[in-house]
Amino acid sequence: MIILHPMNELHNTRSIALSILADILIKNHSRDESLKRYLSTEKHLSEQDRAFIFNIVMNTLRYKEVFDEITEKILNRPIQHINKDILLAIDIALAQTLTLDNIPLYASVFETIEGYKESKNRNSRSIGFLNYALRRITQNSSIDELFAQYQNQNRLIQKLQNHLCDELSEKEIIGIYKTSFQRPRTAIRINNKVIDTNDALKELHNNGISARSSEIVANAIILETDTPFARLYEILPAEGFTFQSELSQLAAYLLSLKKGYSLLDVCSGNQIKVGQIKELFPEDLEITSIDIKKNHRPIGRYIQADARNIRLDMQFDRILLDAPCSGLGTLAYNPEIKFRINRESIIRHSKIQYQILSNIGKYTKQGGRLLYSVCTITGSETEKNIMKFLEENREFEIINPVMNSSILRQYLTQEGFLRIFDYNNNSFFYALLERR
Ligand SMILES: C[S@@+](CC[C@H](N)C(=O)[O-])C[C@H]1O[C@@H](n2cnc3c(N)ncnc32)[C@H](O)[C@@H]1O
């Protein structure tokens, strides 16, 4: 979309934001990779520029459908009739005007037009249209009112309701959708072999960062102050902390691991969860991980394979199956998921999850346990999969996980699942199964 300057540099921060958003929303690329690609090649950017681009990109993803409705209303023109690149430029101007502090209106309009001028598809007509559209939209006196109104009522909400009505209650669909507007609080887990959790909290406070201990999981700290990641590395020892959401940290505890156990970590990904387990049980577990992707520096024994049909030569005391999923519970972290979700993608995930579960289940020792975890709560990816598995594998039963936290116990379902809906803007599902 963007003409690259000699040296491949884009000079205007808005044009970089536009390129990143076009990659994510038009080409369907991964958000993290698109951000990384541009922010690492654009060497001239200051830390402040990077933070600004990150915030524009994230806030555009959080509110794009709301901005589009505002644009359609004020210009009185269906958004399908507006070129996608121009629409994105309008979106980022609205993100600056409506969601970022300290950016004067004239600056967000002027700089966005300057940024758009670096785009490949621009011509004098499209620049003229953008100029006209931005002035009309941003000078409209009811813009704040429309911004509030369309957060409660827009076409995307209706689409999600149609796609998800068999999966979630109406209240859950709206609740989960609204988490996409929230900036999640950063959570870190502390490695007590390197630094004590209270000392880490003190260090953060001494450096002006408001932070507190998690109410549901040991050794987790929640940052109340927005803090650039680089700043955290200046304050805490790098080996002493890892970014990991509170709900994801629960897996290590729900498994009730003991010295000498063999653990199979299925769909190990970046091994965030097993990394935590390794910190808690440094030498005492025999860990094997499986993922379809390569891992160049794995923890423990690593097998790159498709877990739907891998054959193994042993059984395990504990299995953690952290299955690929729709990620609907993580909209606060990954707002772009709301544009990609549909009934078909949920069913596709649920089939893969079931195939992995039914293949991997047989490697659970008698008396051993399997923890199934997904960061979504749609019925097809959670209860339905487990119930079908239990019907076909009568030797398994659901175990109520042992939990000290009274907050978490509220999320225990009658069947014994931990189905966490919207805890600090995050939703998650765990099922703990035991082989009799
Ligand atoms: C939710 S992520 C796992 C995160 C990981 N457990 C962690 O703690 O970092 C899901 C993982 O499933 C993997 N995956 C997807 N399909 C798979 C398959 N058929 N077999 C094995 N792994 C698969 C993906 O590569 C991805 O890493």
Tab-separated table of C-alpha atoms and ligand atoms in Angstrom:
chain	number	residue	atom	x	y	z
A	1	MET	CA	0.000	0.000	0.000
A	2	ILE	CA	2.786	2.444	0.836
A	3	ILE	CA	5.552	3.738	-1.450
A	4	LEU	CA	8.798	3.019	0.306
A	5	HIS	CA	11.225	5.895	0.541
A	6	PRO	CA	14.839	5.417	-0.442
A	7	MET	CA	16.317	3.534	2.554
A	8	ASN	CA	12.838	1.964	2.957
A	9	GLU	CA	11.851	4.579	5.497
A	10	LEU	CA	8.430	6.072	6.021
A	11	HIS	CA	8.808	9.418	7.682
A	12	ASN	CA	5.403	10.167	9.031
A	13	THR	CA	4.261	8.177	12.074
A	14	ARG	CA	0.676	8.159	10.711
A	15	SER	CA	1.812	6.624	7.428
A	16	ILE	CA	3.561	3.850	9.357
A	17	ALA	CA	0.395	3.276	11.397
A	18	LEU	CA	-1.584	3.166	8.131
A	19	SER	CA	0.724	0.541	6.647
A	20	ILE	CA	0.543	-1.615	9.771
A	21	LEU	CA	-3.250	-1.389	9.885
A	22	ALA	CA	-3.569	-2.198	6.174
A	23	ASP	CA	-1.460	-5.331	6.739
A	24	ILE	CA	-3.643	-6.413	9.659
A	25	LEU	CA	-7.091	-5.460	8.414
A	26	ILE	CA	-6.826	-5.698	4.625
A	27	LYS	CA	-4.185	-8.424	4.193
A	28	ASN	CA	-5.172	-10.317	7.357
A	29	HIS	CA	-1.591	-10.478	8.672
A	30	SER	CA	-0.833	-11.114	12.328
A	31	ARG	CA	-0.878	-7.952	14.444
A	32	ASP	CA	2.272	-8.725	16.414
A	33	GLU	CA	4.268	-9.545	13.297
A	34	SER	CA	3.057	-6.453	11.415
A	35	LEU	CA	3.942	-4.187	14.339
A	36	LYS	CA	7.308	-5.849	14.768
A	37	ARG	CA	8.126	-5.679	11.052
A	38	TYR	CA	7.554	-1.926	10.735
A	39	LEU	CA	8.804	-0.881	14.140
A	40	SER	CA	12.069	-2.768	13.669
A	41	THR	CA	12.761	-1.547	10.090
A	42	GLU	CA	11.965	2.115	10.782
A	43	LYS	CA	15.200	2.774	12.643
A	44	HIS	CA	14.773	6.553	12.836
A	45	LEU	CA	11.778	6.293	15.198
A	46	SER	CA	12.172	7.518	18.776
A	47	GLU	CA	10.701	5.549	21.708
A	48	GLN	CA	7.958	8.174	21.856
A	49	ASP	CA	7.135	7.672	18.146
A	50	ARG	CA	6.960	3.910	18.643
A	51	ALA	CA	4.607	4.256	21.589
A	52	PHE	CA	2.470	6.692	19.573
A	53	ILE	CA	2.233	4.325	16.577
A	54	PHE	CA	1.424	1.403	18.883
A	55	ASN	CA	-1.371	3.387	20.535
A	56	ILE	CA	-2.884	4.565	17.238
A	57	VAL	CA	-2.831	1.022	15.856
A	58	MET	CA	-4.360	-0.502	18.984
A	59	ASN	CA	-7.047	2.161	19.395
A	60	THR	CA	-8.014	1.953	15.725
A	61	LEU	CA	-8.406	-1.810	16.134
A	62	ARG	CA	-10.430	-1.292	19.314
A	63	TYR	CA	-12.915	1.107	17.730
A	64	LYS	CA	-12.767	0.647	13.957
A	65	GLU	CA	-16.378	-0.446	13.539
A	66	VAL	CA	-17.503	2.506	15.706
A	67	PHE	CA	-15.430	4.956	13.633
A	68	ASP	CA	-16.833	3.470	10.422
A	69	GLU	CA	-20.406	4.007	11.576
A	70	ILE	CA	-19.591	7.623	12.506
A	71	THR	CA	-18.029	8.189	9.071
A	72	GLU	CA	-21.007	6.670	7.279
A	73	LYS	CA	-23.441	8.762	9.271
A	74	ILE	CA	-21.679	12.121	8.918
A	75	LEU	CA	-20.699	11.720	5.265
A	76	ASN	CA	-24.066	10.144	4.513
A	77	ARG	CA	-22.340	7.572	2.300
A	78	PRO	CA	-22.074	3.769	2.746
A	79	ILE	CA	-18.552	2.843	3.842
A	80	GLN	CA	-18.414	0.236	1.046
A	81	HIS	CA	-18.296	3.215	-1.320
A	82	ILE	CA	-15.189	4.599	0.343
A	83	ASN	CA	-11.790	3.280	-0.690
A	84	LYS	CA	-10.355	1.015	2.060
A	85	ASP	CA	-7.100	2.974	2.413
A	86	ILE	CA	-8.953	6.279	2.727
A	87	LEU	CA	-11.307	4.732	5.275
A	88	LEU	CA	-8.303	3.577	7.311
A	89	ALA	CA	-6.851	7.096	7.173
A	90	ILE	CA	-10.169	8.456	8.488
A	91	ASP	CA	-10.118	5.786	11.217
A	92	ILE	CA	-6.677	6.762	12.444
A	93	ALA	CA	-7.611	10.451	12.499
A	94	LEU	CA	-10.658	9.526	14.612
A	95	ALA	CA	-8.498	7.337	16.879
A	96	GLN	CA	-6.319	10.381	17.556
A	97	THR	CA	-9.226	12.766	18.006
A	98	LEU	CA	-11.482	10.575	20.122
A	99	THR	CA	-9.169	8.255	22.044
A	100	LEU	CA	-5.737	9.828	22.477
A	101	ASP	CA	-5.127	12.750	24.817
A	102	ASN	CA	-3.076	15.805	24.007
A	103	ILE	CA	-3.382	15.735	20.229
A	104	PRO	CA	-4.942	18.955	18.966
A	105	LEU	CA	-7.605	18.399	16.330
A	106	TYR	CA	-5.744	20.346	13.616
A	107	ALA	CA	-2.650	18.209	14.218
A	108	SER	CA	-4.452	14.905	13.897
A	109	VAL	CA	-6.144	16.027	10.655
A	110	PHE	CA	-3.062	17.673	9.128
A	111	GLU	CA	-0.633	14.889	10.066
A	112	THR	CA	-2.999	12.155	8.901
A	113	ILE	CA	-3.284	13.801	5.491
A	114	GLU	CA	0.506	14.149	5.352
A	115	GLY	CA	0.792	10.465	6.259
A	116	TYR	CA	-1.712	9.450	3.592
A	117	LYS	CA	0.319	11.396	1.011
A	118	GLU	CA	3.065	8.780	1.421
A	119	SER	CA	0.698	6.010	0.338
A	120	LYS	CA	1.094	4.297	-3.022
A	121	ASN	CA	-2.561	4.545	-3.982
A	122	ARG	CA	-2.945	8.237	-3.316
A	123	ASN	CA	-3.644	10.753	-6.069
A	124	SER	CA	-4.777	14.340	-5.947
A	125	ARG	CA	-8.455	13.285	-6.001
A	126	SER	CA	-8.149	10.861	-3.105
A	127	ILE	CA	-6.134	13.359	-1.072
A	128	GLY	CA	-8.808	15.968	-1.786
A	129	PHE	CA	-11.553	13.584	-0.665
A	130	LEU	CA	-9.695	12.700	2.547
A	131	ASN	CA	-9.213	16.379	3.298
A	132	TYR	CA	-12.925	17.071	2.775
A	133	ALA	CA	-14.038	13.980	4.765
A	134	LEU	CA	-11.796	14.686	7.755
A	135	ARG	CA	-12.831	18.292	8.060
A	136	ARG	CA	-16.508	17.393	7.829
A	137	ILE	CA	-16.280	14.554	10.329
A	138	THR	CA	-14.049	16.120	12.948
A	139	GLN	CA	-15.913	19.426	12.911
A	140	ASN	CA	-19.304	17.772	13.394
A	141	SER	CA	-20.747	18.887	16.739
A	142	SER	CA	-22.329	15.523	17.567
A	143	ILE	CA	-19.188	13.433	17.107
A	144	ASP	CA	-18.767	12.610	20.836
A	145	GLU	CA	-22.408	11.643	21.117
A	146	LEU	CA	-22.126	9.373	18.062
A	147	PHE	CA	-18.963	7.823	19.489
A	148	ALA	CA	-20.842	6.830	22.654
A	149	GLN	CA	-23.963	5.696	20.776
A	150	TYR	CA	-22.205	3.421	18.265
A	151	GLN	CA	-20.259	1.636	20.990
A	152	ASN	CA	-23.583	0.166	22.046
A	153	GLN	CA	-25.136	-0.334	18.673
A	154	ASN	CA	-23.342	-1.130	15.444
A	155	ARG	CA	-23.305	-3.648	12.613
A	156	LEU	CA	-20.443	-5.673	14.102
A	157	ILE	CA	-22.418	-6.319	17.299
A	158	GLN	CA	-25.313	-7.605	15.193
A	159	LYS	CA	-22.970	-9.798	13.153
A	160	LEU	CA	-21.389	-11.253	16.311
A	161	GLN	CA	-24.833	-11.929	17.735
A	162	ASN	CA	-25.791	-13.829	14.583
A	163	HIS	CA	-22.586	-15.849	14.513
A	164	LEU	CA	-22.334	-16.589	18.222
A	165	CYS	CA	-25.960	-17.040	19.288
A	166	ASP	CA	-25.531	-20.853	19.606
A	167	GLU	CA	-22.262	-20.453	21.483
A	168	LEU	CA	-22.772	-17.773	24.135
A	169	SER	CA	-25.624	-15.969	25.876
A	170	GLU	CA	-26.527	-12.490	24.611
A	171	LYS	CA	-25.065	-10.957	27.774
A	172	GLU	CA	-21.795	-12.804	27.206
A	173	ILE	CA	-21.567	-11.752	23.553
A	174	ILE	CA	-21.985	-8.083	24.496
A	175	GLY	CA	-19.684	-8.430	27.531
A	176	ILE	CA	-16.923	-10.067	25.504
A	177	TYR	CA	-17.368	-7.599	22.628
A	178	LYS	CA	-17.010	-4.662	25.035
A	179	THR	CA	-13.725	-5.981	26.409
A	180	SER	CA	-12.254	-5.104	22.989
A	181	PHE	CA	-12.537	-1.417	24.028
A	182	GLN	CA	-10.483	-1.971	27.180
A	183	ARG	CA	-6.772	-1.511	27.557
A	184	PRO	CA	-5.754	-4.592	29.512
A	185	ARG	CA	-3.634	-4.195	32.615
A	186	THR	CA	-0.223	-5.742	32.090
A	187	ALA	CA	0.314	-8.836	34.229
A	188	ILE	CA	3.706	-10.333	34.962
A	189	ARG	CA	4.684	-13.465	36.806
A	190	ILE	CA	7.601	-13.242	39.164
A	191	ASN	CA	10.301	-15.880	39.300
A	192	ASN	CA	10.964	-16.171	43.022
A	193	LYS	CA	14.295	-17.882	42.367
A	194	VAL	CA	15.488	-14.498	41.113
A	195	ILE	CA	13.441	-11.933	43.050
A	196	ASP	CA	10.870	-12.102	45.822
A	197	THR	CA	7.386	-10.906	44.770
A	198	ASN	CA	7.222	-8.313	47.583
A	199	ASP	CA	10.656	-6.977	46.653
A	200	ALA	CA	9.547	-6.708	43.018
A	201	LEU	CA	6.458	-4.768	44.136
A	202	LYS	CA	8.641	-2.450	46.231
A	203	GLU	CA	11.000	-1.836	43.295
A	204	LEU	CA	8.046	-0.944	41.075
A	205	HIS	CA	6.578	1.426	43.674
A	206	ASN	CA	9.971	3.054	44.270
A	207	ASN	CA	10.070	3.789	40.553
A	208	GLY	CA	6.657	5.433	40.557
A	209	ILE	CA	4.754	2.475	39.092
A	210	SER	CA	1.536	1.555	40.799
A	211	ALA	CA	1.263	-2.239	40.978
A	212	ARG	CA	-0.484	-4.858	43.113
A	213	SER	CA	-0.418	-8.592	43.760
A	214	SER	CA	-2.953	-10.709	41.905
A	215	GLU	CA	-5.986	-11.752	43.938
A	216	ILE	CA	-6.223	-15.133	42.232
A	217	VAL	CA	-2.749	-16.428	41.529
A	218	ALA	CA	0.482	-16.499	43.526
A	219	ASN	CA	3.512	-14.526	42.351
A	220	ALA	CA	1.600	-12.532	39.758
A	221	ILE	CA	1.765	-8.736	39.717
A	222	ILE	CA	-0.707	-6.462	37.970
A	223	LEU	CA	0.564	-3.081	36.788
A	224	GLU	CA	-1.954	-0.317	37.402
A	225	THR	CA	0.213	2.278	35.641
A	226	ASP	CA	0.709	1.953	31.873
A	227	THR	CA	4.382	1.125	31.648
A	228	PRO	CA	6.477	0.646	28.508
A	229	PHE	CA	7.955	-2.849	28.549
A	230	ALA	CA	11.457	-1.434	28.129
A	231	ARG	CA	11.026	0.518	31.379
A	232	LEU	CA	10.196	-2.687	33.266
A	233	TYR	CA	13.456	-4.227	32.112
A	234	GLU	CA	15.265	-1.237	33.627
A	235	ILE	CA	13.578	-1.806	36.986
A	236	LEU	CA	13.399	-5.592	37.397
A	237	PRO	CA	15.993	-8.235	36.529
A	238	ALA	CA	15.156	-9.710	33.092
A	239	GLU	CA	15.255	-13.274	34.435
A	240	GLY	CA	12.952	-12.294	37.287
A	241	PHE	CA	9.715	-11.700	35.382
A	242	THR	CA	7.683	-12.816	32.352
A	243	PHE	CA	4.640	-11.257	30.725
A	244	GLN	CA	1.724	-13.641	31.221
A	245	SER	CA	-1.951	-12.966	31.860
A	246	GLU	CA	-3.340	-13.872	35.281
A	247	LEU	CA	-5.782	-16.464	33.922
A	248	SER	CA	-3.111	-18.182	31.879
A	249	GLN	CA	-0.932	-18.468	35.006
A	250	LEU	CA	-3.560	-20.663	36.666
A	251	ALA	CA	-2.702	-23.751	34.583
A	252	ALA	CA	0.519	-24.421	36.500
A	253	TYR	CA	-1.447	-24.630	39.782
A	254	LEU	CA	-4.522	-26.507	38.500
A	255	LEU	CA	-2.306	-29.402	37.422
A	256	SER	CA	-1.335	-30.121	41.095
A	257	LEU	CA	2.124	-31.235	40.071
A	258	LYS	CA	4.413	-33.239	42.340
A	259	LYS	CA	8.099	-34.048	42.421
A	260	GLY	CA	9.038	-36.792	39.948
A	261	TYR	CA	5.947	-36.470	37.755
A	262	SER	CA	6.145	-36.808	33.988
A	263	LEU	CA	4.412	-33.916	32.220
A	264	LEU	CA	3.328	-33.728	28.584
A	265	ASP	CA	2.853	-30.159	27.376
A	266	VAL	CA	0.729	-30.319	24.222
A	267	CYS	CA	0.504	-27.267	21.939
A	268	SER	CA	3.424	-25.813	23.812
A	269	GLY	CA	3.817	-22.731	21.557
A	270	ASN	CA	6.299	-20.334	23.130
A	271	GLN	CA	6.305	-22.503	26.262
A	272	ILE	CA	5.062	-19.645	28.433
A	273	LYS	CA	3.020	-22.008	30.632
A	274	VAL	CA	5.644	-24.711	30.846
A	275	GLY	CA	8.240	-22.008	31.497
A	276	GLN	CA	6.262	-21.062	34.587
A	277	ILE	CA	6.022	-24.724	35.625
A	278	LYS	CA	9.777	-25.070	35.220
A	279	GLU	CA	10.292	-22.057	37.503
A	280	LEU	CA	8.082	-23.640	40.162
A	281	PHE	CA	9.644	-27.127	39.858
A	282	PRO	CA	13.183	-26.500	38.587
A	283	GLU	CA	14.661	-30.021	38.515
A	284	ASP	CA	11.838	-32.250	39.597
A	285	LEU	CA	9.714	-32.887	36.524
A	286	GLU	CA	10.282	-34.833	33.361
A	287	ILE	CA	8.896	-32.480	30.710
A	288	THR	CA	8.016	-33.296	27.090
A	289	SER	CA	6.524	-30.643	24.818
A	290	ILE	CA	4.776	-30.986	21.463
A	291	ASP	CA	3.903	-28.293	18.978
A	292	ILE	CA	3.347	-28.199	15.240
A	293	LYS	CA	5.868	-25.345	15.029
A	294	LYS	CA	9.633	-25.438	15.385
A	295	ASN	CA	11.180	-24.342	18.670
A	296	HIS	CA	14.862	-23.471	18.504
A	297	ARG	CA	15.516	-23.273	22.239
A	298	PRO	CA	13.009	-25.561	23.916
A	299	ILE	CA	12.596	-26.303	27.587
A	300	GLY	CA	12.904	-30.088	28.123
A	301	ARG	CA	12.357	-32.723	25.432
A	302	TYR	CA	10.672	-31.192	22.388
A	303	ILE	CA	8.777	-32.899	19.577
A	304	GLN	CA	7.698	-30.942	16.519
A	305	ALA	CA	4.595	-32.788	15.359
A	306	ASP	CA	0.891	-32.612	14.670
A	307	ALA	CA	-0.761	-33.518	17.976
A	308	ARG	CA	-3.861	-34.776	16.124
A	309	ASN	CA	-2.041	-37.902	15.050
A	310	ILE	CA	1.301	-38.157	16.846
A	311	ARG	CA	2.124	-41.591	18.335
A	312	LEU	CA	4.034	-41.661	21.632
A	313	ASP	CA	5.729	-44.559	23.421
A	314	MET	CA	4.836	-43.633	27.007
A	315	GLN	CA	2.051	-42.325	29.231
A	316	PHE	CA	2.233	-39.299	31.521
A	317	ASP	CA	1.198	-38.359	35.062
A	318	ARG	CA	-0.007	-34.995	33.847
A	319	ILE	CA	-0.948	-33.604	30.443
A	320	LEU	CA	-1.487	-29.934	29.722
A	321	LEU	CA	-3.404	-29.423	26.476
A	322	ASP	CA	-3.358	-25.700	25.730
A	323	ALA	CA	-5.304	-25.979	22.503
A	324	PRO	CA	-5.372	-23.517	19.591
A	325	CYS	CA	-8.665	-21.619	19.806
A	326	SER	CA	-10.701	-18.669	18.546
A	327	GLY	CA	-9.151	-16.486	21.285
A	328	LEU	CA	-12.466	-14.763	21.890
A	329	GLY	CA	-11.642	-14.367	25.585
A	330	THR	CA	-8.637	-12.197	24.738
A	331	LEU	CA	-10.277	-9.302	22.844
A	332	ALA	CA	-8.789	-6.764	25.263
A	333	TYR	CA	-5.313	-7.941	24.184
A	334	ASN	CA	-6.220	-8.834	20.584
A	335	PRO	CA	-9.115	-6.588	19.470
A	336	GLU	CA	-8.613	-7.498	15.786
A	337	ILE	CA	-10.060	-10.955	16.537
A	338	LYS	CA	-13.552	-9.415	16.596
A	339	PHE	CA	-13.327	-8.710	12.848
A	340	ARG	CA	-12.190	-12.255	12.042
A	341	ILE	CA	-14.509	-14.304	14.199
A	342	ASN	CA	-17.377	-16.199	12.619
A	343	ARG	CA	-19.260	-19.426	13.153
A	344	GLU	CA	-17.035	-21.339	10.689
A	345	SER	CA	-13.801	-20.375	12.449
A	346	ILE	CA	-15.208	-21.533	15.794
A	347	ILE	CA	-16.292	-24.876	14.359
A	348	ARG	CA	-12.930	-25.288	12.622
A	349	HIS	CA	-11.105	-24.717	15.915
A	350	SER	CA	-13.414	-26.982	17.845
A	351	LYS	CA	-12.753	-29.857	15.406
A	352	ILE	CA	-8.977	-29.477	15.701
A	353	GLN	CA	-9.254	-29.284	19.507
A	354	TYR	CA	-11.333	-32.440	19.590
A	355	GLN	CA	-8.958	-34.342	17.305
A	356	ILE	CA	-5.987	-33.375	19.498
A	357	LEU	CA	-7.847	-34.200	22.712
A	358	SER	CA	-8.969	-37.640	21.573
A	359	ASN	CA	-5.509	-38.545	20.279
A	360	ILE	CA	-3.588	-37.194	23.273
A	361	GLY	CA	-6.013	-38.486	25.939
A	362	LYS	CA	-4.710	-42.028	25.582
A	363	TYR	CA	-1.276	-40.965	26.825
A	364	THR	CA	-2.673	-40.153	30.274
A	365	LYS	CA	-1.542	-42.711	32.895
A	366	GLN	CA	-4.174	-44.494	34.934
A	367	GLY	CA	-4.798	-42.132	37.865
A	368	GLY	CA	-3.168	-39.351	35.827
A	369	ARG	CA	-4.779	-36.040	34.870
A	370	LEU	CA	-5.289	-34.006	31.720
A	371	LEU	CA	-5.894	-30.260	31.897
A	372	TYR	CA	-7.656	-28.853	28.815
A	373	SER	CA	-7.312	-25.103	28.457
A	374	VAL	CA	-8.540	-22.518	25.929
A	375	CYS	CA	-8.733	-18.717	26.048
A	376	THR	CA	-12.339	-18.668	24.890
A	377	ILE	CA	-15.655	-19.756	26.340
A	378	THR	CA	-17.697	-20.629	23.234
A	379	GLY	CA	-19.682	-23.831	23.835
A	380	SER	CA	-18.230	-25.710	20.844
A	381	GLU	CA	-14.645	-25.105	21.953
A	382	THR	CA	-15.267	-25.940	25.606
A	383	GLU	CA	-18.093	-27.978	27.238
A	384	LYS	CA	-19.272	-29.648	24.023
A	385	ASN	CA	-15.785	-30.937	23.202
A	386	ILE	CA	-15.244	-32.264	26.721
A	387	MET	CA	-18.660	-33.907	26.968
A	388	LYS	CA	-18.162	-35.647	23.627
A	389	PHE	CA	-14.713	-36.832	24.758
A	390	LEU	CA	-16.137	-38.186	28.032
A	391	GLU	CA	-18.855	-40.073	26.157
A	392	GLU	CA	-16.264	-41.778	23.993
A	393	ASN	CA	-13.704	-42.271	26.771
A	394	ARG	CA	-15.652	-43.603	29.750
A	395	GLU	CA	-12.490	-44.139	31.798
A	396	PHE	CA	-12.154	-40.348	32.216
A	397	GLU	CA	-14.059	-38.176	34.682
A	398	ILE	CA	-14.192	-34.473	35.494
A	399	ILE	CA	-12.288	-33.460	38.641
A	400	ASN	CA	-13.083	-30.302	40.590
A	401	PRO	CA	-9.813	-28.390	40.625
A	402	VAL	CA	-8.448	-27.463	44.060
A	403	MET	CA	-8.498	-23.679	44.358
A	404	ASN	CA	-7.716	-21.468	47.327
A	405	SER	CA	-9.268	-18.412	45.748
A	406	SER	CA	-12.920	-17.740	46.593
A	407	ILE	CA	-13.042	-15.434	43.552
A	408	LEU	CA	-12.197	-18.343	41.268
A	409	ARG	CA	-14.606	-20.734	42.946
A	410	GLN	CA	-17.450	-18.511	41.723
A	411	TYR	CA	-16.577	-19.521	38.175
A	412	LEU	CA	-16.811	-23.262	38.812
A	413	THR	CA	-19.752	-24.692	36.841
A	414	GLN	CA	-22.053	-27.445	38.094
A	415	GLU	CA	-20.198	-29.930	35.901
A	416	GLY	CA	-16.874	-28.936	37.513
A	417	PHE	CA	-15.465	-26.769	34.705
A	418	LEU	CA	-13.661	-23.536	35.435
A	419	ARG	CA	-15.431	-21.227	32.998
A	420	ILE	CA	-14.164	-17.732	33.666
A	421	PHE	CA	-16.217	-15.023	31.971
A	422	ASP	CA	-14.786	-11.509	31.923
A	423	TYR	CA	-12.407	-11.503	34.887
A	424	ASN	CA	-10.447	-8.244	34.453
A	425	ASN	CA	-11.540	-8.207	30.788
A	426	ASN	CA	-10.276	-11.725	30.109
A	427	SER	CA	-12.187	-15.007	29.657
A	428	PHE	CA	-10.801	-18.534	29.883
A	429	PHE	CA	-11.895	-22.157	30.174
A	430	TYR	CA	-10.237	-25.053	32.010
A	431	ALA	CA	-11.425	-28.649	32.312
A	432	LEU	CA	-9.499	-31.022	34.559
A	433	LEU	CA	-9.988	-34.709	33.691
A	434	GLU	CA	-8.712	-37.783	35.522
A	435	ARG	CA	-8.225	-41.246	34.044
A	436	ARG	CA	-9.672	-43.880	36.395
B	1	LIG	C1	-2.697	-21.314	22.680
B	1	LIG	S1	-1.239	-21.587	21.801
B	1	LIG	C2	-0.272	-22.361	23.029
B	1	LIG	C3	0.459	-21.447	23.972
B	1	LIG	C4	1.491	-22.181	24.791
B	1	LIG	N1	0.961	-23.291	25.520
B	1	LIG	C5	2.269	-21.298	25.722
B	1	LIG	O1	2.110	-21.432	26.948
B	1	LIG	O2	3.065	-20.476	25.244
B	1	LIG	C6	-1.680	-22.913	20.739
B	1	LIG	C7	-0.529	-23.624	20.055
B	1	LIG	O3	-1.072	-24.755	19.349
B	1	LIG	C8	-0.206	-25.046	18.288
B	1	LIG	N2	-0.913	-25.959	17.370
B	1	LIG	C9	-1.942	-25.672	16.538
B	1	LIG	N3	-2.355	-26.782	15.904
B	1	LIG	C10	-1.577	-27.807	16.349
B	1	LIG	C11	-1.516	-29.195	16.070
B	1	LIG	N4	-2.355	-29.768	15.201
B	1	LIG	N5	-0.574	-29.935	16.700
B	1	LIG	C12	0.289	-29.367	17.570
B	1	LIG	N6	0.275	-28.045	17.881
B	1	LIG	C13	-0.642	-27.277	17.282
B	1	LIG	C14	0.126	-23.686	17.727
B	1	LIG	O4	1.328	-23.749	16.999
B	1	LIG	C15	0.240	-22.832	19.007
B	1	LIG	O5	1.573	-22.742	19.408
